């Protein structure tokens, strides 16, 4: 029994209502290709964009390409098909050679890339500050969107940039509501102390809900290849992470700290979605206790060394040892927590890899801090870009097969997503 295969072809024409420049950008993002290869796609000769598709998959790609504004056609693939290598799209960028992981699964490494630069971001940063001051803070919502759009747009995975889609008006409304609540609390605390206490107690159950709304707002306004992220964490899970686990940690004299962090990471990762596909968190509690145990041994080692040198009268050397120990410990946690989280997350059959180096992280943090102070804050844009570039360079997605199946999954996206975008709780909460 044979299965008919189909192909998608394109002759450089755009649909009515779209500009060619807009469609070029959309095609460039969809096919993760360079400007030169995108240019060749728009020649008059008809080209095959995707082949070897079932009819259902061909319809999916047809929908996505027409949404991007391209006038494409579905046609039956000739019976004498070329080899798999020859069927690769002319627009497809070169990829790193595949490899087999420890389980024998063939994968390829697709690294993150940050293309921004400090000089370019400085212009955005300084204008944001000046306009926020002039407008008495009102412009801060637009500043948030511009900042996020710059960093998202300059972060690329597999040839395509991320997108930040939030509306400044929505963020402004959320901040005005938060300001009104704060003013009401301050007034109550000045006039009626008992009412202020009741107000504060009534607010406590809202904290987990606000955490969920914050994570969801950030997720649904983030996208890659025109597919939005999402967050579907439950209130009970958020309540445990916000109140129950921290309280138990205090009662056990902080012995549950690794477990609390593991539960927090699990809540964020397991509640996250890319399109309709959930992320999976695979780390065990033992990995977190091992990570914190090594950190504790580092602290004890340098602490004991510094103490013994102080007792022997070598105060200066003891200070040096203490400073080196602090740098080592800070770098260990700055890099290690991110590595532990990212290396424990999977998306469908794809994994992630983070290889941040503790000493390099500390050096970037320390030198950035010193330069920001010496320049009275003017080095801040370069500091942010420098850290973003290093983090991206050390992060990769370990891809099994390709990432095109997420396009098909997006067809099942619920229409309710659009209704949720109006809930602006852009509180800064993240796992790492």
Coordinates of C-alpha atoms in Angstrom, one line a residue:
X1 CA 0.0 0.0 0.0
X2 CA 1.4 3.4 -1.0
X3 CA 0.8 6.8 0.5
X4 CA 0.4 9.8 -1.7
X5 CA 2.8 12.6 -0.9
X6 CA 2.3 16.3 -1.5
X7 CA 4.5 19.4 -1.9
X8 CA 4.2 23.2 -1.3
X9 CA 5.4 25.4 -4.1
X10 CA 5.9 29.2 -4.3
X11 CA 6.5 31.5 -7.3
X12 CA 7.3 34.7 -5.5
X13 CA 3.8 36.2 -5.4
X14 CA 2.1 37.7 -2.4
X15 CA -1.6 37.7 -1.4
X16 CA -3.8 40.7 -1.7
X17 CA -3.6 42.9 1.4
X18 CA 0.0 42.0 2.2
X19 CA 3.1 44.0 1.2
X20 CA 6.1 42.2 -0.3
X21 CA 8.4 43.5 2.4
X22 CA 6.0 42.1 5.1
X23 CA 5.8 38.7 3.5
X24 CA 9.6 38.6 3.1
X25 CA 10.0 39.1 6.8
X26 CA 7.4 36.4 7.6
X27 CA 9.0 33.9 5.2
X28 CA 12.4 34.7 6.6
X29 CA 11.1 33.8 10.1
X30 CA 9.2 30.7 9.0
X31 CA 12.1 29.2 7.1
X32 CA 14.9 30.4 9.3
X33 CA 16.9 31.7 6.4
X34 CA 19.2 34.6 5.5
X35 CA 18.3 37.7 3.5
X36 CA 20.1 36.4 0.4
X37 CA 18.2 33.1 0.4
X38 CA 14.9 34.8 1.1
X39 CA 15.6 37.0 -1.9
X40 CA 16.0 34.0 -4.1
X41 CA 12.6 32.7 -2.9
X42 CA 10.9 35.7 -4.5
X43 CA 12.3 35.1 -8.0
X44 CA 9.7 34.3 -10.7
X45 CA 10.7 30.6 -10.9
X46 CA 8.4 28.4 -8.9
X47 CA 10.2 26.7 -6.0
X48 CA 9.4 23.8 -3.8
X49 CA 9.2 25.0 -0.2
X50 CA 8.3 21.7 1.5
X51 CA 7.9 18.2 0.1
X52 CA 7.2 14.7 1.3
X53 CA 4.1 15.8 3.1
X54 CA 0.9 13.9 3.9
X55 CA -2.2 15.8 2.7
X56 CA -3.1 16.8 6.3
X57 CA 0.4 18.2 6.9
X58 CA 0.3 19.9 3.5
X59 CA -2.9 21.7 4.5
X60 CA -1.2 22.8 7.8
X61 CA 1.8 24.3 6.0
X62 CA -0.5 25.9 3.4
X63 CA -2.5 27.6 6.2
X64 CA 0.6 28.9 7.9
X65 CA 2.2 30.2 4.7
X66 CA -1.0 31.9 3.5
X67 CA -1.3 33.5 7.0
X68 CA 2.2 34.9 6.3
X69 CA 0.9 36.4 3.0
X70 CA 2.5 34.0 0.5
X71 CA 0.6 32.8 -2.5
X72 CA 1.4 29.1 -2.4
X73 CA 0.1 25.9 -4.0
X74 CA -0.4 22.3 -2.9
X75 CA 0.4 19.7 -5.6
X76 CA 0.9 16.0 -5.7
X77 CA 4.6 15.1 -5.4
X78 CA 6.0 13.2 -8.4
X79 CA 6.3 9.5 -8.0
X80 CA 10.1 9.6 -8.7
X81 CA 11.1 11.6 -5.6
X82 CA 14.6 12.6 -5.0
X83 CA 16.7 11.4 -2.1
X84 CA 16.0 12.9 1.3
X85 CA 19.1 15.1 1.1
X86 CA 18.0 16.5 -2.2
X87 CA 14.5 17.2 -0.9
X88 CA 15.8 19.8 1.6
X89 CA 14.3 23.2 1.0
X90 CA 16.5 25.6 -0.9
X91 CA 15.7 28.1 1.9
X92 CA 16.9 25.9 4.7
X93 CA 20.0 27.2 6.5
X94 CA 23.0 25.0 7.2
X95 CA 22.7 23.0 10.4
X96 CA 25.2 21.5 12.8
X97 CA 25.9 17.9 12.1
X98 CA 23.6 15.5 14.1
X99 CA 25.0 13.3 16.9
X100 CA 23.6 10.5 19.2
X101 CA 23.0 11.2 22.8
X102 CA 23.6 8.8 25.7
X103 CA 20.3 7.0 24.9
X104 CA 21.3 6.5 21.3
X105 CA 18.8 9.1 20.0
X106 CA 20.0 11.2 17.1
X107 CA 19.9 14.9 17.8
X108 CA 21.3 18.2 16.6
X109 CA 22.4 21.1 18.7
X110 CA 20.7 24.4 17.9
X111 CA 22.3 27.2 19.9
X112 CA 20.7 30.5 21.0
X113 CA 22.3 33.6 19.5
X114 CA 22.0 37.2 20.7
X115 CA 22.7 39.8 18.0
X116 CA 22.1 43.0 19.9
X117 CA 24.9 45.5 20.7
X118 CA 25.3 48.1 23.5
X119 CA 25.5 51.2 21.3
X120 CA 22.2 50.3 19.6
X121 CA 20.4 49.5 22.8
X122 CA 21.8 52.7 24.5
X123 CA 19.6 54.8 22.2
X124 CA 16.5 52.9 23.3
X125 CA 17.5 52.8 27.0
X126 CA 18.2 56.6 27.3
X127 CA 15.0 57.6 25.5
X128 CA 13.0 55.3 27.7
X129 CA 14.4 56.9 30.8
X130 CA 13.9 60.4 29.6
X131 CA 10.3 59.9 28.5
X132 CA 9.4 58.0 31.7
X133 CA 10.7 61.0 33.7
X134 CA 8.9 63.6 31.6
X135 CA 5.6 61.7 31.7
X136 CA 5.8 61.0 35.4
X137 CA 6.1 57.3 34.9
X138 CA 3.3 56.8 32.4
X139 CA 5.7 56.0 29.6
X140 CA 7.2 53.2 31.7
X141 CA 4.7 50.7 30.1
X142 CA 5.9 51.6 26.6
X143 CA 9.5 51.4 27.9
X144 CA 8.9 47.9 29.1
X145 CA 7.6 46.8 25.7
X146 CA 10.4 48.5 23.8
X147 CA 13.0 46.9 26.1
X148 CA 11.5 43.4 25.7
X149 CA 11.0 43.8 22.0
X150 CA 14.7 44.6 21.6
X151 CA 16.0 41.7 23.6
X152 CA 13.4 39.2 22.2
X153 CA 13.9 40.3 18.7
X154 CA 17.7 40.0 18.9
X155 CA 17.6 36.5 20.4
X156 CA 17.5 33.8 17.8
X157 CA 16.9 30.1 17.9
X158 CA 17.3 27.9 14.8
X159 CA 17.5 31.0 12.6
X160 CA 14.2 32.6 13.9
X161 CA 13.9 35.5 16.4
X162 CA 11.6 35.5 19.4
X163 CA 8.8 38.0 19.6
X164 CA 7.3 40.1 22.4
X165 CA 3.7 41.0 21.7
X166 CA 2.3 42.8 24.7
X167 CA 0.4 46.0 24.4
X168 CA 1.7 49.0 26.4
X169 CA -1.9 50.1 27.1
X170 CA -2.7 46.7 28.7
X171 CA 0.4 47.0 30.9
X172 CA -0.4 50.6 31.8
X173 CA -3.9 49.6 32.9
X174 CA -2.5 46.8 35.1
X175 CA -0.1 49.2 36.7
X176 CA -2.8 51.8 37.4
X177 CA -4.9 49.2 39.1
X178 CA -1.9 48.1 41.2
X179 CA -1.2 51.8 42.1
X180 CA -4.8 52.3 43.1
X181 CA -4.7 49.3 45.4
X182 CA -1.5 50.6 47.0
X183 CA -2.9 54.0 47.5
X184 CA -6.0 52.5 49.1
X185 CA -3.9 50.5 51.5
X186 CA -1.8 53.5 52.5
X187 CA -4.9 55.6 53.2
X188 CA -6.5 52.9 55.2
X189 CA -3.3 52.3 57.2
X190 CA -3.2 56.0 58.1
X191 CA -6.9 56.4 59.0
X192 CA -8.0 52.9 60.2
X193 CA -5.3 50.6 61.3
X194 CA -7.7 47.6 61.8
X195 CA -9.1 48.0 58.3
X196 CA -5.5 48.1 56.9
X197 CA -4.8 44.8 58.7
X198 CA -7.9 43.2 57.3
X199 CA -7.1 44.5 53.9
X200 CA -3.6 43.0 54.0
X201 CA -5.0 39.6 55.3
X202 CA -7.6 39.6 52.5
X203 CA -4.8 40.3 49.9
X204 CA -2.8 37.2 50.9
X205 CA -4.9 34.6 49.0
X206 CA -4.6 36.8 45.9
X207 CA -0.8 36.4 45.8
X208 CA -0.7 33.0 44.2
X209 CA -3.4 34.1 41.7
X210 CA -1.3 37.2 40.8
X211 CA 1.8 34.9 40.4
X212 CA -0.1 32.8 37.9
X213 CA -1.5 35.8 36.0
X214 CA 2.0 37.3 35.8
X215 CA 3.5 34.1 34.4
X216 CA 0.7 33.7 32.0
X217 CA 0.8 37.3 30.8
X218 CA 4.5 37.0 30.1
X219 CA 4.1 33.7 28.4
X220 CA 1.2 34.5 26.0
X221 CA 2.9 37.7 24.9
X222 CA 6.0 35.8 24.0
X223 CA 6.3 33.9 20.7
X224 CA 8.7 32.1 18.4
X225 CA 8.0 31.5 14.7
X226 CA 4.6 33.1 15.3
X227 CA 3.6 30.5 17.9
X228 CA 2.8 31.8 21.3
X229 CA 3.9 30.4 24.6
X230 CA 1.3 29.8 27.4
X231 CA 1.2 29.1 31.1
X232 CA -1.5 26.9 32.8
X233 CA -0.3 26.5 36.4
X234 CA -2.9 25.8 39.0
X235 CA -3.8 27.9 42.0
X236 CA -3.1 25.1 44.5
X237 CA 0.4 24.6 43.1
X238 CA 1.0 28.3 43.3
X239 CA -0.2 28.5 46.9
X240 CA 2.1 25.6 47.9
X241 CA 5.1 27.4 46.2
X242 CA 4.2 30.8 47.7
X243 CA 3.3 29.9 51.3
X244 CA 3.4 26.3 52.3
X245 CA 6.8 25.1 51.2
X246 CA 8.6 28.3 52.4
X247 CA 6.8 28.0 55.8
X248 CA 7.9 24.3 56.1
X249 CA 11.4 25.4 55.2
X250 CA 11.5 27.8 58.1
X251 CA 10.1 25.2 60.5
X252 CA 12.9 22.8 59.5
X253 CA 15.6 25.4 59.8
X254 CA 16.1 25.8 56.0
X255 CA 16.8 22.1 55.5
X256 CA 14.1 22.0 52.8
X257 CA 15.7 24.8 50.7
X258 CA 16.8 22.6 47.8
X259 CA 13.3 21.0 47.8
X260 CA 11.6 24.4 47.8
X261 CA 13.6 25.5 44.8
X262 CA 12.9 22.2 43.0
X263 CA 9.2 22.6 43.6
X264 CA 9.3 26.2 42.3
X265 CA 11.2 25.2 39.2
X266 CA 8.8 22.3 38.6
X267 CA 5.8 24.6 39.0
X268 CA 7.1 27.1 36.4
X269 CA 8.4 24.5 33.9
X270 CA 5.5 22.0 34.1
X271 CA 2.9 24.8 33.8
X272 CA 4.5 26.3 30.7
X273 CA 3.4 25.5 27.1
X274 CA 4.7 26.2 23.6
X275 CA 1.6 26.4 21.5
X276 CA -0.3 23.4 22.7
X277 CA 2.8 21.4 23.7
X278 CA 3.7 21.2 27.5
X279 CA 7.2 21.5 28.9
X280 CA 8.3 18.6 31.1
X281 CA 10.5 18.9 34.2
X282 CA 12.7 15.9 34.8
X283 CA 15.0 16.8 37.8
X284 CA 14.9 14.9 41.0
X285 CA 15.1 16.2 44.6
X286 CA 18.5 14.4 44.9
X287 CA 20.0 16.6 42.2
X288 CA 19.0 19.8 44.0
X289 CA 20.3 18.5 47.4
X290 CA 23.6 17.5 45.6
X291 CA 23.8 21.0 44.1
X292 CA 23.2 22.8 47.4
X293 CA 25.5 20.3 49.2
X294 CA 28.4 21.2 47.0
X295 CA 27.7 24.9 47.5
X296 CA 27.7 24.3 51.3
X297 CA 31.0 22.5 51.1
X298 CA 32.5 25.4 49.1
X299 CA 31.3 27.9 51.8
X300 CA 32.6 25.8 54.6
X301 CA 36.0 25.3 53.0
X302 CA 36.6 28.9 52.3
X303 CA 35.1 29.9 55.7
X304 CA 37.3 27.6 57.7
X305 CA 40.4 28.7 55.7
X306 CA 39.6 32.3 56.3
X307 CA 39.0 31.7 60.0
X308 CA 42.2 29.8 60.6
X309 CA 44.2 32.5 58.8
X310 CA 42.6 35.1 61.0
X311 CA 43.4 33.2 64.1
X312 CA 47.1 32.9 63.0
X313 CA 47.3 36.7 62.5
X314 CA 47.2 36.7 58.7
X315 CA 44.3 39.2 58.5
X316 CA 45.0 40.4 54.9
X317 CA 45.4 36.9 53.5
X318 CA 42.2 35.8 55.4
X319 CA 40.4 38.7 53.7
X320 CA 41.7 37.6 50.3
X321 CA 40.5 34.0 50.9
X322 CA 37.1 35.3 52.1
X323 CA 36.7 37.4 48.9
X324 CA 37.8 34.5 46.6
X325 CA 35.3 32.3 48.5
X326 CA 32.5 34.8 48.0
X327 CA 33.3 35.1 44.3
X328 CA 33.4 31.4 43.9
X329 CA 30.1 30.8 45.7
X330 CA 28.3 33.6 44.0
X331 CA 29.4 32.4 40.6
X332 CA 28.5 28.8 41.5
X333 CA 24.9 29.7 42.3
X334 CA 24.5 32.3 39.5
X335 CA 25.5 29.8 36.8
X336 CA 24.5 26.5 38.6
X337 CA 20.9 27.3 39.2
X338 CA 20.3 28.3 35.6
X339 CA 22.2 25.2 34.4
X340 CA 20.3 22.9 36.7
X341 CA 16.9 24.3 35.6
X342 CA 17.6 24.4 31.9
X343 CA 19.2 20.9 31.7
X344 CA 16.1 19.4 33.5
X345 CA 13.5 20.8 31.0
X346 CA 12.3 19.1 27.9
X347 CA 9.7 20.1 25.2
X348 CA 8.1 17.1 23.5
X349 CA 11.2 15.0 22.4
X350 CA 13.6 18.0 22.5
X351 CA 15.9 18.8 25.3
X352 CA 17.8 21.9 26.5
X353 CA 21.4 22.5 27.5
X354 CA 22.9 25.3 29.5
X355 CA 26.7 25.5 30.1
X356 CA 27.2 28.7 32.1
X357 CA 30.6 28.8 33.8
X358 CA 30.7 30.1 37.4
X359 CA 33.9 32.1 37.2
X360 CA 32.9 33.7 33.8
X361 CA 29.5 34.6 35.2
X362 CA 31.0 36.2 38.3
X363 CA 33.5 38.1 36.2
X364 CA 30.9 39.5 33.9
X365 CA 28.7 40.4 36.9
X366 CA 31.6 42.0 38.8
X367 CA 33.1 44.0 35.9
X368 CA 29.6 45.1 34.8
X369 CA 28.8 46.3 38.3
X370 CA 32.1 48.3 38.5
X371 CA 31.7 49.9 35.1
X372 CA 28.1 50.8 35.8
X373 CA 29.2 52.6 39.0
X374 CA 32.2 54.3 37.4
X375 CA 30.0 55.6 34.5
X376 CA 27.2 56.7 36.9
X377 CA 24.9 54.2 35.2
X378 CA 25.6 55.0 31.6
X379 CA 27.3 51.6 31.0
X380 CA 24.0 49.8 31.9
X381 CA 22.9 49.1 28.3
X382 CA 26.3 47.5 27.5
X383 CA 26.2 45.5 30.7
X384 CA 22.7 44.1 29.9
X385 CA 23.7 43.2 26.3
X386 CA 27.0 41.6 27.5
X387 CA 25.2 39.3 29.9
X388 CA 22.5 38.5 27.4
X389 CA 25.1 37.6 24.8
X390 CA 26.9 35.3 27.2
X391 CA 23.8 33.6 28.4
X392 CA 22.6 32.9 24.9
X393 CA 26.0 31.6 23.8
X394 CA 25.9 29.0 26.6
X395 CA 22.3 27.9 25.9
X396 CA 21.1 25.5 23.2
X397 CA 18.1 23.3 22.2
X398 CA 18.9 19.7 21.5
X399 CA 16.6 19.0 18.6
X400 CA 15.3 15.5 17.7
X401 CA 14.2 15.6 14.0
X402 CA 13.0 19.1 13.3
X403 CA 10.8 21.7 14.9
X404 CA 8.1 22.0 12.2
X405 CA 5.6 19.8 14.0
X406 CA 4.9 22.7 16.4
X407 CA 3.3 24.5 13.5
X408 CA 0.8 21.7 13.1
X409 CA 0.0 21.6 16.8
X410 CA -0.7 25.4 16.7
X411 CA -3.9 24.7 14.7
X412 CA -5.5 23.4 17.8
X413 CA -4.9 26.6 19.7
X414 CA -8.0 27.7 21.6
X415 CA -9.7 30.9 20.8
X416 CA -9.9 31.7 24.5
X417 CA -6.2 32.8 24.3
X418 CA -7.1 36.2 22.9
X419 CA -9.5 36.9 25.8
X420 CA -6.7 36.4 28.3
X421 CA -4.4 38.9 26.8
X422 CA -6.2 41.8 28.5
X423 CA -5.2 40.6 32.0
X424 CA -2.0 42.5 32.6
X425 CA 0.0 41.3 35.6
X426 CA 3.5 42.0 34.5
X427 CA 5.0 41.3 37.9
X428 CA 8.6 40.1 37.6
X429 CA 8.5 36.5 38.6
X430 CA 10.7 33.8 37.0
X431 CA 12.3 30.5 37.9
X432 CA 15.9 31.6 37.2

